[in-house]
PDB file of C-alpha atoms in Angstrom:
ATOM      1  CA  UNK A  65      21.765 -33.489 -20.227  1.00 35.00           C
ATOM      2  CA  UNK A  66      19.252 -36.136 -21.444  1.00 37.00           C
ATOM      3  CA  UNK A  67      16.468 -34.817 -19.386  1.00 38.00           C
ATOM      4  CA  UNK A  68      15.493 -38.530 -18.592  1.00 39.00           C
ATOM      5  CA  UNK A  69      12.936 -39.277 -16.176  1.00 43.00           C
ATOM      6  CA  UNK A  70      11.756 -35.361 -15.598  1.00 46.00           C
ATOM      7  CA  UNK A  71       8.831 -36.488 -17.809  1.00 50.00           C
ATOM      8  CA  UNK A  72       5.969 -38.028 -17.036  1.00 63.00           C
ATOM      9  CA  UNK A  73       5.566 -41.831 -17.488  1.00 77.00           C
ATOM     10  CA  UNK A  74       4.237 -43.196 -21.037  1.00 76.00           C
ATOM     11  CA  UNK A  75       1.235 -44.539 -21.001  1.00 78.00           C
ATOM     12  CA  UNK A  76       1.472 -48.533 -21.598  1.00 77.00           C
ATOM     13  CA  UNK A  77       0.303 -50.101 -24.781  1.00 77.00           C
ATOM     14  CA  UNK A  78      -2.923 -51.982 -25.145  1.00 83.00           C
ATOM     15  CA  UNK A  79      -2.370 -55.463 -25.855  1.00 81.00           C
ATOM     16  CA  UNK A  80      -3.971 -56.731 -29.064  1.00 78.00           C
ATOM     17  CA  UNK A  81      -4.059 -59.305 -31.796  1.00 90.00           C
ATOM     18  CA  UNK A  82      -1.251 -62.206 -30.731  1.00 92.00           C
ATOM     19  CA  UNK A  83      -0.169 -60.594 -27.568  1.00 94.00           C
ATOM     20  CA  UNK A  84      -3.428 -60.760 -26.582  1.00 95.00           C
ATOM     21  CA  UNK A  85      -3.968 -64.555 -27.038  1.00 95.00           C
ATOM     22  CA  UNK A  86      -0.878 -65.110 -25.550  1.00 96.00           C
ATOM     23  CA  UNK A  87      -1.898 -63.094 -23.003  1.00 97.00           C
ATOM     24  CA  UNK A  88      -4.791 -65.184 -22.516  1.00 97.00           C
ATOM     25  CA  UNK A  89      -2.910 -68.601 -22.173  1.00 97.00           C
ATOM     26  CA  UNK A  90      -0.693 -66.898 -19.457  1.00 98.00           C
ATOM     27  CA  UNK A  91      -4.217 -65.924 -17.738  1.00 98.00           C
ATOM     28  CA  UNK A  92      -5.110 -69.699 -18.400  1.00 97.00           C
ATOM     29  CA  UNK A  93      -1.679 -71.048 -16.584  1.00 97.00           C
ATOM     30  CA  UNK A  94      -1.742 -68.507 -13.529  1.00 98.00           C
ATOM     31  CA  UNK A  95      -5.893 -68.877 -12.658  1.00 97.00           C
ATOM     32  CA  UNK A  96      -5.968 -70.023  -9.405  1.00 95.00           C
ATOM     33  CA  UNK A  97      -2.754 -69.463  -8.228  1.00 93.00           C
ATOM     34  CA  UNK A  98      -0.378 -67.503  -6.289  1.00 98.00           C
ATOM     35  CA  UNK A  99       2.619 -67.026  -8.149  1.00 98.00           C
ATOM     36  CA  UNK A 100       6.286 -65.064  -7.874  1.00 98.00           C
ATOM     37  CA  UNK A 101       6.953 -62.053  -9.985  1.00 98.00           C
ATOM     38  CA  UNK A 102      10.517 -61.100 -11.024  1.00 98.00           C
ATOM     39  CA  UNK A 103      10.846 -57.523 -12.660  1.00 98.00           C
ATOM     40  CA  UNK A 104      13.829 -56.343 -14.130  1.00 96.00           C
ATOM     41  CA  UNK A 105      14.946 -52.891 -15.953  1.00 92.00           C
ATOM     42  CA  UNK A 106      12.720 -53.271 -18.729  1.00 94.00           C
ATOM     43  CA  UNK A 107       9.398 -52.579 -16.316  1.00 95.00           C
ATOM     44  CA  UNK A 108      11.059 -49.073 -15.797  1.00 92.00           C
ATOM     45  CA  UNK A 109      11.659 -48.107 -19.327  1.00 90.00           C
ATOM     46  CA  UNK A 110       8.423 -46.326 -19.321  1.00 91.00           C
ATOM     47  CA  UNK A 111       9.362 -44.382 -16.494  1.00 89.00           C
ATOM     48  CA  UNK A 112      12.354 -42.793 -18.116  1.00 83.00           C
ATOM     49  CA  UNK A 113      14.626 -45.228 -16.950  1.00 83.00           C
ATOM     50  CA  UNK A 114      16.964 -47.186 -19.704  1.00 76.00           C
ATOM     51  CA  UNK A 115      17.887 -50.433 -19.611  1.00 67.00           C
ATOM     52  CA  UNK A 116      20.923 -52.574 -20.176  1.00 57.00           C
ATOM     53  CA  UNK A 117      20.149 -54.709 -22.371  1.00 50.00           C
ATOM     54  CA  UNK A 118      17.002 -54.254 -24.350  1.00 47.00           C
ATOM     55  CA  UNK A 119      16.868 -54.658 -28.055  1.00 49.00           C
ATOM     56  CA  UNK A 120      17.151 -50.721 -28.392  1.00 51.00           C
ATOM     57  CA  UNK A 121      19.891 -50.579 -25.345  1.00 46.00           C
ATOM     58  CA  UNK A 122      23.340 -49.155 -26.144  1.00 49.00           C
ATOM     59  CA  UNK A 123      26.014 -51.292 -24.891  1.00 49.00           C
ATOM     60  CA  UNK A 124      27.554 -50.527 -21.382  1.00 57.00           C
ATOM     61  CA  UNK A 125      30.506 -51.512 -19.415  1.00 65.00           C
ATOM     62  CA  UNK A 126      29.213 -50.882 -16.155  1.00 76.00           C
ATOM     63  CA  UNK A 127      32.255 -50.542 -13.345  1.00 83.00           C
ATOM     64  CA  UNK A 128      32.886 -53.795 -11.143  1.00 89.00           C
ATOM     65  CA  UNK A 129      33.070 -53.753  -7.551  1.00 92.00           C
ATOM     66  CA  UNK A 130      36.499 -54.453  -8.052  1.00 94.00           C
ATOM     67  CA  UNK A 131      37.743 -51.043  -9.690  1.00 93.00           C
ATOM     68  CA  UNK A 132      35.277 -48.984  -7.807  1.00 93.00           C
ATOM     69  CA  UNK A 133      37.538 -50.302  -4.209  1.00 93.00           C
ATOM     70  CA  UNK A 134      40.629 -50.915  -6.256  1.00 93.00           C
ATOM     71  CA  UNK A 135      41.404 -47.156  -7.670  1.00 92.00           C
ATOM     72  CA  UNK A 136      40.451 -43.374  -5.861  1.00 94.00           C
ATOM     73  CA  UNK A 137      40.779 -42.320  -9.167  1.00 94.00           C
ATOM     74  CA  UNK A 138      37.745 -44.754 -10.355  1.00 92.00           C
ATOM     75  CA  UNK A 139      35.282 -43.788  -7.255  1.00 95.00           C
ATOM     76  CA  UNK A 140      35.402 -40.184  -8.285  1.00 94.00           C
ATOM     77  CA  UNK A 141      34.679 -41.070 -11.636  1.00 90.00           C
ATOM     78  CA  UNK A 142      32.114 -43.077 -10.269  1.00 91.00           C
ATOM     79  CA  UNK A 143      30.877 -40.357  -7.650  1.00 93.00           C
ATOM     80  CA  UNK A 144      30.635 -38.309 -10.458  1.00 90.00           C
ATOM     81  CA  UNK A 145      28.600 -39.484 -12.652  1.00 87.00           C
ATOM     82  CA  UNK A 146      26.023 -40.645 -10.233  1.00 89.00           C
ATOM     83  CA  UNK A 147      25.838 -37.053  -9.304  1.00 89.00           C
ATOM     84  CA  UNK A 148      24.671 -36.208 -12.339  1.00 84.00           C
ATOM     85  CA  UNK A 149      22.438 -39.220 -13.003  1.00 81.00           C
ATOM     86  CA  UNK A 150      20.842 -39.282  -8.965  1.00 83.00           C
ATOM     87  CA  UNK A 151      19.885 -35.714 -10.349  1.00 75.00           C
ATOM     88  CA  UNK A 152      17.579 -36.711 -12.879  1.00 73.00           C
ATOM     89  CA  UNK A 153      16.871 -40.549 -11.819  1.00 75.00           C
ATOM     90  CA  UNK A 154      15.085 -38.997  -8.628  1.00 77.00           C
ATOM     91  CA  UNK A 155      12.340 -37.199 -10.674  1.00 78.00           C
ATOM     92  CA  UNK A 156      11.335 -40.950 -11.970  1.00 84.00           C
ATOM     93  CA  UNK A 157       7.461 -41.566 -11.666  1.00 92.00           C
ATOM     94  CA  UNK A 158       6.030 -45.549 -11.276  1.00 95.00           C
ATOM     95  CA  UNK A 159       4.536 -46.550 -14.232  1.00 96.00           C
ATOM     96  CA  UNK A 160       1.494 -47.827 -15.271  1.00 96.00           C
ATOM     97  CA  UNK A 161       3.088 -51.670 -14.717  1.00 97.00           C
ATOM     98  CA  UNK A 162       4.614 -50.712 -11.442  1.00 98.00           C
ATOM     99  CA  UNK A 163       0.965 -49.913 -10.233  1.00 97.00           C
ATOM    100  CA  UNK A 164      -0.188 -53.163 -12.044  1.00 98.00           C
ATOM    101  CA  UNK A 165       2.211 -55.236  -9.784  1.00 98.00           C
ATOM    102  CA  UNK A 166       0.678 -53.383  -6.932  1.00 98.00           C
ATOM    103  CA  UNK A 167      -2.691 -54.246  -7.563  1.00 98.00           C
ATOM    104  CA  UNK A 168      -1.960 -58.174  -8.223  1.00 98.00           C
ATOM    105  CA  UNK A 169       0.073 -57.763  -4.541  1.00 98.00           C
ATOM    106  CA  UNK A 170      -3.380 -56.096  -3.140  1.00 98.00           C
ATOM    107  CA  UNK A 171      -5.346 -58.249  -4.520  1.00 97.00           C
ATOM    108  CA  UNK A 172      -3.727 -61.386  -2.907  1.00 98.00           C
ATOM    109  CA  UNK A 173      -2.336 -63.345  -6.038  1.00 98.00           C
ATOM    110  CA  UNK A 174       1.254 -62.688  -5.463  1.00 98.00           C
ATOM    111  CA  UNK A 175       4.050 -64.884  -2.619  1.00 98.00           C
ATOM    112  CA  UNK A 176       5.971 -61.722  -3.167  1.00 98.00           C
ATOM    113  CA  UNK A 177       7.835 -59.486  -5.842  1.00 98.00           C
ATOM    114  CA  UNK A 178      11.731 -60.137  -6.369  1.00 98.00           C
ATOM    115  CA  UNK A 179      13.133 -56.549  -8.630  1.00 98.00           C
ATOM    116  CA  UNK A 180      16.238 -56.337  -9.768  1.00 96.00           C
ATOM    117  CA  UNK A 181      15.541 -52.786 -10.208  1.00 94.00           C
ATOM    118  CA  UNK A 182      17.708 -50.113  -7.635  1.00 91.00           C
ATOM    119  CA  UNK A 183      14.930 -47.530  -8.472  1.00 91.00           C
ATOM    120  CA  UNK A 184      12.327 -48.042  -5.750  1.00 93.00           C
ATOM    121  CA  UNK A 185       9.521 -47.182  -8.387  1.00 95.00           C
ATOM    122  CA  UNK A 186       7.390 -50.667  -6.842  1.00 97.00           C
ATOM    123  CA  UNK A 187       7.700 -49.269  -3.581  1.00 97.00           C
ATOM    124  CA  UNK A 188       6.296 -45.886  -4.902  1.00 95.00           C
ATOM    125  CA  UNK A 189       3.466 -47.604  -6.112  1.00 97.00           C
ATOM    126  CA  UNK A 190       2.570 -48.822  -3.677  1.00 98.00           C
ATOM    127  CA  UNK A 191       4.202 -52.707  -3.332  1.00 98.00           C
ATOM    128  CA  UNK A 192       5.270 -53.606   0.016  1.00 98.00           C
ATOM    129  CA  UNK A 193       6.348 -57.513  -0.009  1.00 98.00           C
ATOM    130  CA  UNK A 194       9.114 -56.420  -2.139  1.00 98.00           C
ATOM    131  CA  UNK A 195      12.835 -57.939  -2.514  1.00 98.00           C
ATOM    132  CA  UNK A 196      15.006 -55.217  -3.756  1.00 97.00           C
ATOM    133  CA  UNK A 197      17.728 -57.744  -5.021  1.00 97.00           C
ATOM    134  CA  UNK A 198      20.254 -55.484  -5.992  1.00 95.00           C
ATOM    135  CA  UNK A 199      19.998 -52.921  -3.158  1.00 94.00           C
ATOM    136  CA  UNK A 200      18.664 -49.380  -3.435  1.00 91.00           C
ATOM    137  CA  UNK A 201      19.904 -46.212  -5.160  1.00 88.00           C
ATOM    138  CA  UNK A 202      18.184 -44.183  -2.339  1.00 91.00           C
ATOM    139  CA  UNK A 203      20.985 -45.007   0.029  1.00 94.00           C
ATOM    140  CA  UNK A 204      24.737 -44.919   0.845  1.00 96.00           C
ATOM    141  CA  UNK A 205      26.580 -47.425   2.571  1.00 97.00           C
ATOM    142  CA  UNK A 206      29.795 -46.952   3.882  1.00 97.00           C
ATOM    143  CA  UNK A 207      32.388 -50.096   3.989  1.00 97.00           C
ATOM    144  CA  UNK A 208      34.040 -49.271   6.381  1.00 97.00           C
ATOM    145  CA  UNK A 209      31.388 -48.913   9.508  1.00 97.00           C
ATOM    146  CA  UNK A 210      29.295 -50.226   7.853  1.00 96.00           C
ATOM    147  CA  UNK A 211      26.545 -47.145   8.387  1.00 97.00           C
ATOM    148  CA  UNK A 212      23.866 -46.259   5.693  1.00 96.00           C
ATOM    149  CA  UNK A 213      22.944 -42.823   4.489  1.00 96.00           C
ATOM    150  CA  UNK A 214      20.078 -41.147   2.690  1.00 95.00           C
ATOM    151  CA  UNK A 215      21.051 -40.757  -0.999  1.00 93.00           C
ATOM    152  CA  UNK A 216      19.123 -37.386  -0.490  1.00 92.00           C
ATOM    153  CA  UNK A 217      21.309 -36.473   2.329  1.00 93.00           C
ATOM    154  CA  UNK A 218      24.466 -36.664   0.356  1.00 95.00           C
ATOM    155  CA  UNK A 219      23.757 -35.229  -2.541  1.00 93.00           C
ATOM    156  CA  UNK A 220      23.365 -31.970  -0.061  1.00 93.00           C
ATOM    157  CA  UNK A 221      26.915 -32.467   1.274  1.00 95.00           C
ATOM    158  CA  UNK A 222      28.039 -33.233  -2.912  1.00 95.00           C
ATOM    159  CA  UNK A 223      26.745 -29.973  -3.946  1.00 94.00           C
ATOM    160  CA  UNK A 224      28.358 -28.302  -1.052  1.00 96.00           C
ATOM    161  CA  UNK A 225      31.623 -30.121  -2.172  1.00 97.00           C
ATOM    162  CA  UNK A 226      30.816 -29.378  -5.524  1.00 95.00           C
ATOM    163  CA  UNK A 227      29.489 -26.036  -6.042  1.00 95.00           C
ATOM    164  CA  UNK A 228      28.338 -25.716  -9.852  1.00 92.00           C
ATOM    165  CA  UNK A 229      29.102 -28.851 -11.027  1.00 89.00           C
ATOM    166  CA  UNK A 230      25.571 -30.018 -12.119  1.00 85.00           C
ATOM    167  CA  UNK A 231      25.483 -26.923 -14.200  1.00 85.00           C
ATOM    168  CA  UNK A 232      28.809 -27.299 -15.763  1.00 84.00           C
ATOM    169  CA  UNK A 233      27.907 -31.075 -16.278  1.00 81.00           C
ATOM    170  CA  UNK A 234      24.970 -28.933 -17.865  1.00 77.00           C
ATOM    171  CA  UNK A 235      27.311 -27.481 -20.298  1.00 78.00           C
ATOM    172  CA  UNK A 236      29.591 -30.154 -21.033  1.00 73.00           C
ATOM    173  CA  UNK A 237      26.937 -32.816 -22.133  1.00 66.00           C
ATOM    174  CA  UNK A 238      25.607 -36.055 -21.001  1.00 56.00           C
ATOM    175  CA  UNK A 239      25.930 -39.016 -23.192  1.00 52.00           C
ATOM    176  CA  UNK A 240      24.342 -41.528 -21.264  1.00 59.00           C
ATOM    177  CA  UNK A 241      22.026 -42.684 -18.334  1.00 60.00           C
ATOM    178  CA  UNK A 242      21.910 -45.960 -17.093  1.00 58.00           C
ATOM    179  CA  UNK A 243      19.579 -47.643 -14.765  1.00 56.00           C
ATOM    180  CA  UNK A 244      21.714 -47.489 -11.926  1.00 59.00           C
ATOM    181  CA  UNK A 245      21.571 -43.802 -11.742  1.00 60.00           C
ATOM    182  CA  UNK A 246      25.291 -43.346 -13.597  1.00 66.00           C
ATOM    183  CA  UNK A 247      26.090 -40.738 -16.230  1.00 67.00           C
ATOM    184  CA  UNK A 248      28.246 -41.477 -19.477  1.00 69.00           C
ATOM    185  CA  UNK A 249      30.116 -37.845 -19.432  1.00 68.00           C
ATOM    186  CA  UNK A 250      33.285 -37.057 -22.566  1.00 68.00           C
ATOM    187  CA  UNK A 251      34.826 -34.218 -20.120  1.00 74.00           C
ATOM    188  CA  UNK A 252      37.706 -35.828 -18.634  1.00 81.00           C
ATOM    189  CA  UNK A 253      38.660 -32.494 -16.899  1.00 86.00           C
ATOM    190  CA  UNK A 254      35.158 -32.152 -15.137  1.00 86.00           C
ATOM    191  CA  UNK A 255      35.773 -35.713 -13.978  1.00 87.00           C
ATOM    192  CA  UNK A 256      38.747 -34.759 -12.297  1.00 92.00           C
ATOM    193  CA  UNK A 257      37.854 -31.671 -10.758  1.00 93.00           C
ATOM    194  CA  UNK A 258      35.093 -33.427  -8.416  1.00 95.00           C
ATOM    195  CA  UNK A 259      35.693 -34.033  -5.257  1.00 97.00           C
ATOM    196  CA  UNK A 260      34.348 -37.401  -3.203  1.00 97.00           C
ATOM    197  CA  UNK A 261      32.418 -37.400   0.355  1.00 97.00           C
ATOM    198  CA  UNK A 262      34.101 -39.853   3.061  1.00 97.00           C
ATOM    199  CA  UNK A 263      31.921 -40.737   5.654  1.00 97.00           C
ATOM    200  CA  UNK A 264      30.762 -38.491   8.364  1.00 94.00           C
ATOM    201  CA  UNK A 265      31.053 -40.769  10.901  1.00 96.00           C
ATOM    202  CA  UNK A 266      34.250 -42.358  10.450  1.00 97.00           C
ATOM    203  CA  UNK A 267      35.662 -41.206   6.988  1.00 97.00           C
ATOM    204  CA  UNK A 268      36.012 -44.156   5.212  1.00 97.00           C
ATOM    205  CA  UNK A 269      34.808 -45.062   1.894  1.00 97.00           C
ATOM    206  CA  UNK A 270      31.372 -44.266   0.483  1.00 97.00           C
ATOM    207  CA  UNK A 271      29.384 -46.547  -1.767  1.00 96.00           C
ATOM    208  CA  UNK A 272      26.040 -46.655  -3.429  1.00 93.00           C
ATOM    209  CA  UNK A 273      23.619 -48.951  -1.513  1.00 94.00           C
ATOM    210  CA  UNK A 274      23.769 -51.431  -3.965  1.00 89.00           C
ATOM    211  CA  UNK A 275      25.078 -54.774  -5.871  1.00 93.00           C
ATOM    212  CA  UNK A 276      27.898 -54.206  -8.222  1.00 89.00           C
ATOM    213  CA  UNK A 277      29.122 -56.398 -10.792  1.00 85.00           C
ATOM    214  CA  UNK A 278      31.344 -58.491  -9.626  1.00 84.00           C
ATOM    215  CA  UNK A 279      29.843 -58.268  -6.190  1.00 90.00           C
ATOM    216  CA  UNK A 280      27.400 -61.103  -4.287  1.00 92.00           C
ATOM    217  CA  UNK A 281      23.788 -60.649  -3.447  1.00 95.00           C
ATOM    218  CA  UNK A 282      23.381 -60.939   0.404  1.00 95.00           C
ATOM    219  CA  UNK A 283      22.493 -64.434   1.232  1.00 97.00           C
ATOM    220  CA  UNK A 284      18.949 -63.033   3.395  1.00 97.00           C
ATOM    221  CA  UNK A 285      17.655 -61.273   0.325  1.00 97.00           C
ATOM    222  CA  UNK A 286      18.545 -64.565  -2.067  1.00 98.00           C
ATOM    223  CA  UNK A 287      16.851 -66.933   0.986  1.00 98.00           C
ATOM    224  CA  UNK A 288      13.824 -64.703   0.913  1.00 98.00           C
ATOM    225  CA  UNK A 289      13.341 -64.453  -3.053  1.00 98.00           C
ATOM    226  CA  UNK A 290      13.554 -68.469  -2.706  1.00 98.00           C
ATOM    227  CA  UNK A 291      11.053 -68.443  -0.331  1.00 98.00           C
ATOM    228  CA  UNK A 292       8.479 -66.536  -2.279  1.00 98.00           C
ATOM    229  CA  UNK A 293       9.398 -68.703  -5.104  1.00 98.00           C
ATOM    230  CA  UNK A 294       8.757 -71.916  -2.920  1.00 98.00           C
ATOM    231  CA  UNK A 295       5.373 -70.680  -2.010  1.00 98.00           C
ATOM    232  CA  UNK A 296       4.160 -69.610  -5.142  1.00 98.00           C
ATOM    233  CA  UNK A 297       2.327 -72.114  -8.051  1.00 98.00           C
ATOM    234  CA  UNK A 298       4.207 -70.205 -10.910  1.00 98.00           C
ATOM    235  CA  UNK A 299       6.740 -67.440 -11.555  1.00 98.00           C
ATOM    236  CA  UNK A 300       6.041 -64.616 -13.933  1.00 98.00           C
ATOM    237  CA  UNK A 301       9.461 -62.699 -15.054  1.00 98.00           C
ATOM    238  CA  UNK A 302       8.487 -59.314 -16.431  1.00 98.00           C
ATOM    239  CA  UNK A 303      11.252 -56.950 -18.098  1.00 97.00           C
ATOM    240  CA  UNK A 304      14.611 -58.613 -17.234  1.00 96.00           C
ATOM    241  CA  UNK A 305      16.655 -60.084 -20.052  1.00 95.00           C
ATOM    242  CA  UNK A 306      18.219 -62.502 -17.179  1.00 96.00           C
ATOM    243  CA  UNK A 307      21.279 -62.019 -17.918  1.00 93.00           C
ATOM    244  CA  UNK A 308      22.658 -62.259 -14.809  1.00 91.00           C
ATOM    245  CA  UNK A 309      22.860 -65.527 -12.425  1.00 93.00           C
ATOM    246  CA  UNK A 310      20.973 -63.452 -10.047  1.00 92.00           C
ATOM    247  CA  UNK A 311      17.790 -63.690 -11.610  1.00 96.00           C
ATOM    248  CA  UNK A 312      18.288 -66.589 -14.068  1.00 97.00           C
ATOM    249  CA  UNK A 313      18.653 -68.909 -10.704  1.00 98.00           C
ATOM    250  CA  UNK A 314      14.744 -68.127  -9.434  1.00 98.00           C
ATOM    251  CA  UNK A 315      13.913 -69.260 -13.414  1.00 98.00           C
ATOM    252  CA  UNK A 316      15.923 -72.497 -12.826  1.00 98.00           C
ATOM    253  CA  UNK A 317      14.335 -73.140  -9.328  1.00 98.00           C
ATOM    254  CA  UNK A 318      10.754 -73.106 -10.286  1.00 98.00           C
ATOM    255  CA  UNK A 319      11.716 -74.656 -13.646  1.00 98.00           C
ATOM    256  CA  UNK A 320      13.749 -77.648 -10.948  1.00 98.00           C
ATOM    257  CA  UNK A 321       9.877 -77.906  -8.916  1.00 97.00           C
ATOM    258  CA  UNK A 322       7.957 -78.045 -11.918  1.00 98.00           C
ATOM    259  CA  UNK A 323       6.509 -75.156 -11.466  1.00 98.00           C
ATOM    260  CA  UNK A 324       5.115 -73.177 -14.847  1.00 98.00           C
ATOM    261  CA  UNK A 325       7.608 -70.181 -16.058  1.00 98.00           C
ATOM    262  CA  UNK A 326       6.262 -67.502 -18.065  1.00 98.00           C
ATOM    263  CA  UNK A 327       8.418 -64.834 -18.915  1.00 98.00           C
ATOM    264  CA  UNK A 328       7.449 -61.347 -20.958  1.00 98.00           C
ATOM    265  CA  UNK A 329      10.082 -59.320 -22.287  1.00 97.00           C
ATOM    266  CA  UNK A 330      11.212 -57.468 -24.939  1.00 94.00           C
ATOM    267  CA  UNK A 331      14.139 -59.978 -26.835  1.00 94.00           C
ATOM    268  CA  UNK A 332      15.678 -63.041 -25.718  1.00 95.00           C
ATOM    269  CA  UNK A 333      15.953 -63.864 -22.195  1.00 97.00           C
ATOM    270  CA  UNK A 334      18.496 -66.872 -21.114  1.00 97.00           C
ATOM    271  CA  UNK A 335      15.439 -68.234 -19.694  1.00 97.00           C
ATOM    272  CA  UNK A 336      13.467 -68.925 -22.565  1.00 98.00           C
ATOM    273  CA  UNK A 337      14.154 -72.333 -23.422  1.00 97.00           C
ATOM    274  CA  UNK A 338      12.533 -73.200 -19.574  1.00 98.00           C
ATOM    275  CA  UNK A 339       9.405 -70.735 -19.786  1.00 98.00           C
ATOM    276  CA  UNK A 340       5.965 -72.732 -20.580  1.00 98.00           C
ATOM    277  CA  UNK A 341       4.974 -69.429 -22.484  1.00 98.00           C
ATOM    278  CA  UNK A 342       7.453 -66.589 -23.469  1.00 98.00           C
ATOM    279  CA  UNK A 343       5.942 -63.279 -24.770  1.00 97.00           C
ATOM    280  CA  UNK A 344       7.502 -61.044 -26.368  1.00 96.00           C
ATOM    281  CA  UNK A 345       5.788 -57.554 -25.825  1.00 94.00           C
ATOM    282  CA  UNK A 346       5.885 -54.248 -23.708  1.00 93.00           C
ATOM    283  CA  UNK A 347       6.377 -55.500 -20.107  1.00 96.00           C
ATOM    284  CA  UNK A 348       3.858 -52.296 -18.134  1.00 96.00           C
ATOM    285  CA  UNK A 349       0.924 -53.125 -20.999  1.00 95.00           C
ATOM    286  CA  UNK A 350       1.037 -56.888 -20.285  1.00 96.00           C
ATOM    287  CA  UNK A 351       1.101 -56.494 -16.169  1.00 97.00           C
ATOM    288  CA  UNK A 352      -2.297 -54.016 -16.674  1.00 97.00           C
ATOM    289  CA  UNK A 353      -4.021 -56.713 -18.781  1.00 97.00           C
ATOM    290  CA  UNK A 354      -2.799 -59.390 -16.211  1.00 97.00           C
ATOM    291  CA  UNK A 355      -4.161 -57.517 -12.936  1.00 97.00           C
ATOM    292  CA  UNK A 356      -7.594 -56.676 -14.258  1.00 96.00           C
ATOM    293  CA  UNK A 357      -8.433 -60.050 -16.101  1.00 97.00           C
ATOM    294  CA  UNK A 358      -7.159 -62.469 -13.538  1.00 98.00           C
ATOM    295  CA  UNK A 359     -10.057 -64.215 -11.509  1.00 97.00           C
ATOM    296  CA  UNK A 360      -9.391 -64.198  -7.808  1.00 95.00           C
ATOM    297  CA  UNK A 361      -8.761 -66.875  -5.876  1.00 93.00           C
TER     298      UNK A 361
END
């Protein structure tokens, strides 16, 4: 295995030269405001966590909602390698920017903080007006009662299901994590020998606790990242490549009001061309700068 996120988290870059005058300007645009912040995968990178997209990212085809309901054959696959990955992904530590975000949230100069992150690092830190967009890798839902699990919980009853798989997994070689807490794994025969939980309660299908592709945000958690958009003066995207409609819509709202964008990532965004500033730079080293220098209000 990779050993990802069983190490602790690195220690964010100081921002210097042009980073730090940009940094600066983006202090200049958010004094004296509340504003939004929208994190995506590339905030957890120094915890361990890959991302999707990042300029260093290997490409992914992640599975859609409609193969994981469409095929048994696909859930186990599926059930499978987020055996392996909840294994390691649970061992992640917040970051120096997770703790960053916390401290802007304490220190009253945030509406709220919309993640598209399933990892619950913010929450570890220490954020509690938090929108966990994409659900929750901490938690099992089933679809057909509708009843939610701990993650924790049934990875007991996997193992019990499953006894020695993790250390045959061990053996065989991971390839890949992704941020979702899935495993890339070659052995097609290890695959096929797990076998999937049903539902205690009714026995009916299992799923992670969160938003496939292919699959809709719920409608209260889109209303509410709105809302803290609505009430904010700007919105500051940190880490997400906004790829995905999910995100890129908060980044057209505010950019709709008139309300300043400024977006830091690593690479292009599909935001960029509405951001007032756009930095390009490490996403935990930027948030650190941000929550110590900004005046209150």
């Amino acid at each position: 295995m990779t050993g990802f996120a069983s190490l602790p988290p690195v220690a964010a870059a100081r921002p210097a030269g042009d980073e730090l005058e940009a940094l600066r300007e983006i202090r200049g645009v958010l004094a004296g405001e509340q504003f939004a912040l929208l994190t995506g995968a590339g905030l957890s990178t120094d915890s361990g966590i890959p991302d999707y997209r990042g300029p260093d990212a290997a490409p992914r085809a992640p599975m859609t909602y409609q193969e994981f309901i469409g095929e048994p054959g696909n859930r186990q696959r599926y059930w499978a390698r987020n055996h392996i990955g909840w294994s390691h992904m649970r061992r992640a530590d917040p970051n120096e920017g997770h703790a960053a975000a916390a401290r802007l949230e304490h220190r009253g100069l945030l509406t709220g903080l919309i993640t598209q992150n399933v990892d619950r690092l913010h929450e570890d830190a220490g954020s509690v007006n938090v929108v966990d967009l994409h659900g929750r890798f901490d938690q099992v839902v089933c679809l057909d009662c509708h009843r939610r699990y701990s993650r924790g919980l049934l990875a007991g009853v996997l193992e019990e299901l499953n006894p020695g798989f993790l250390e045959r997994a061990l053996a065989a070689g991971v390839v890949e994590m992704a941020p979702d807490a899935d495993a890339t794994v070659e052995d097609s025969g290890l695959i096929e020998s797990f076998v999937v939980a049903r539902c205690p309660a009714c026995g009916g299908t299992l799923k992670p606790d969160f938003v496939y592709f292919g699959e809709n945000v719920p409608k209260d958690r889109v209303e509410r990242s709105y809302a803290m958009v609505d009430e904010a003066g700007a919105l500051v995207v940190a880490g997400s490549s906004l790829t995905v409609m999910s995100g890129l819509r908060f980044v057209r709202h505010a950019a709709k009001q008139g309300k300043a964008v400024v977006i830091i990532n690593r690479g292009h965004t599909r935001g960029d061309e509405l951001a007032m500033i756009k930095l390009d730079a490490g996403v935990s080293g930027a948030l650190t700068w941000l929550a110590a220098e900004l005046p209150p209000l």
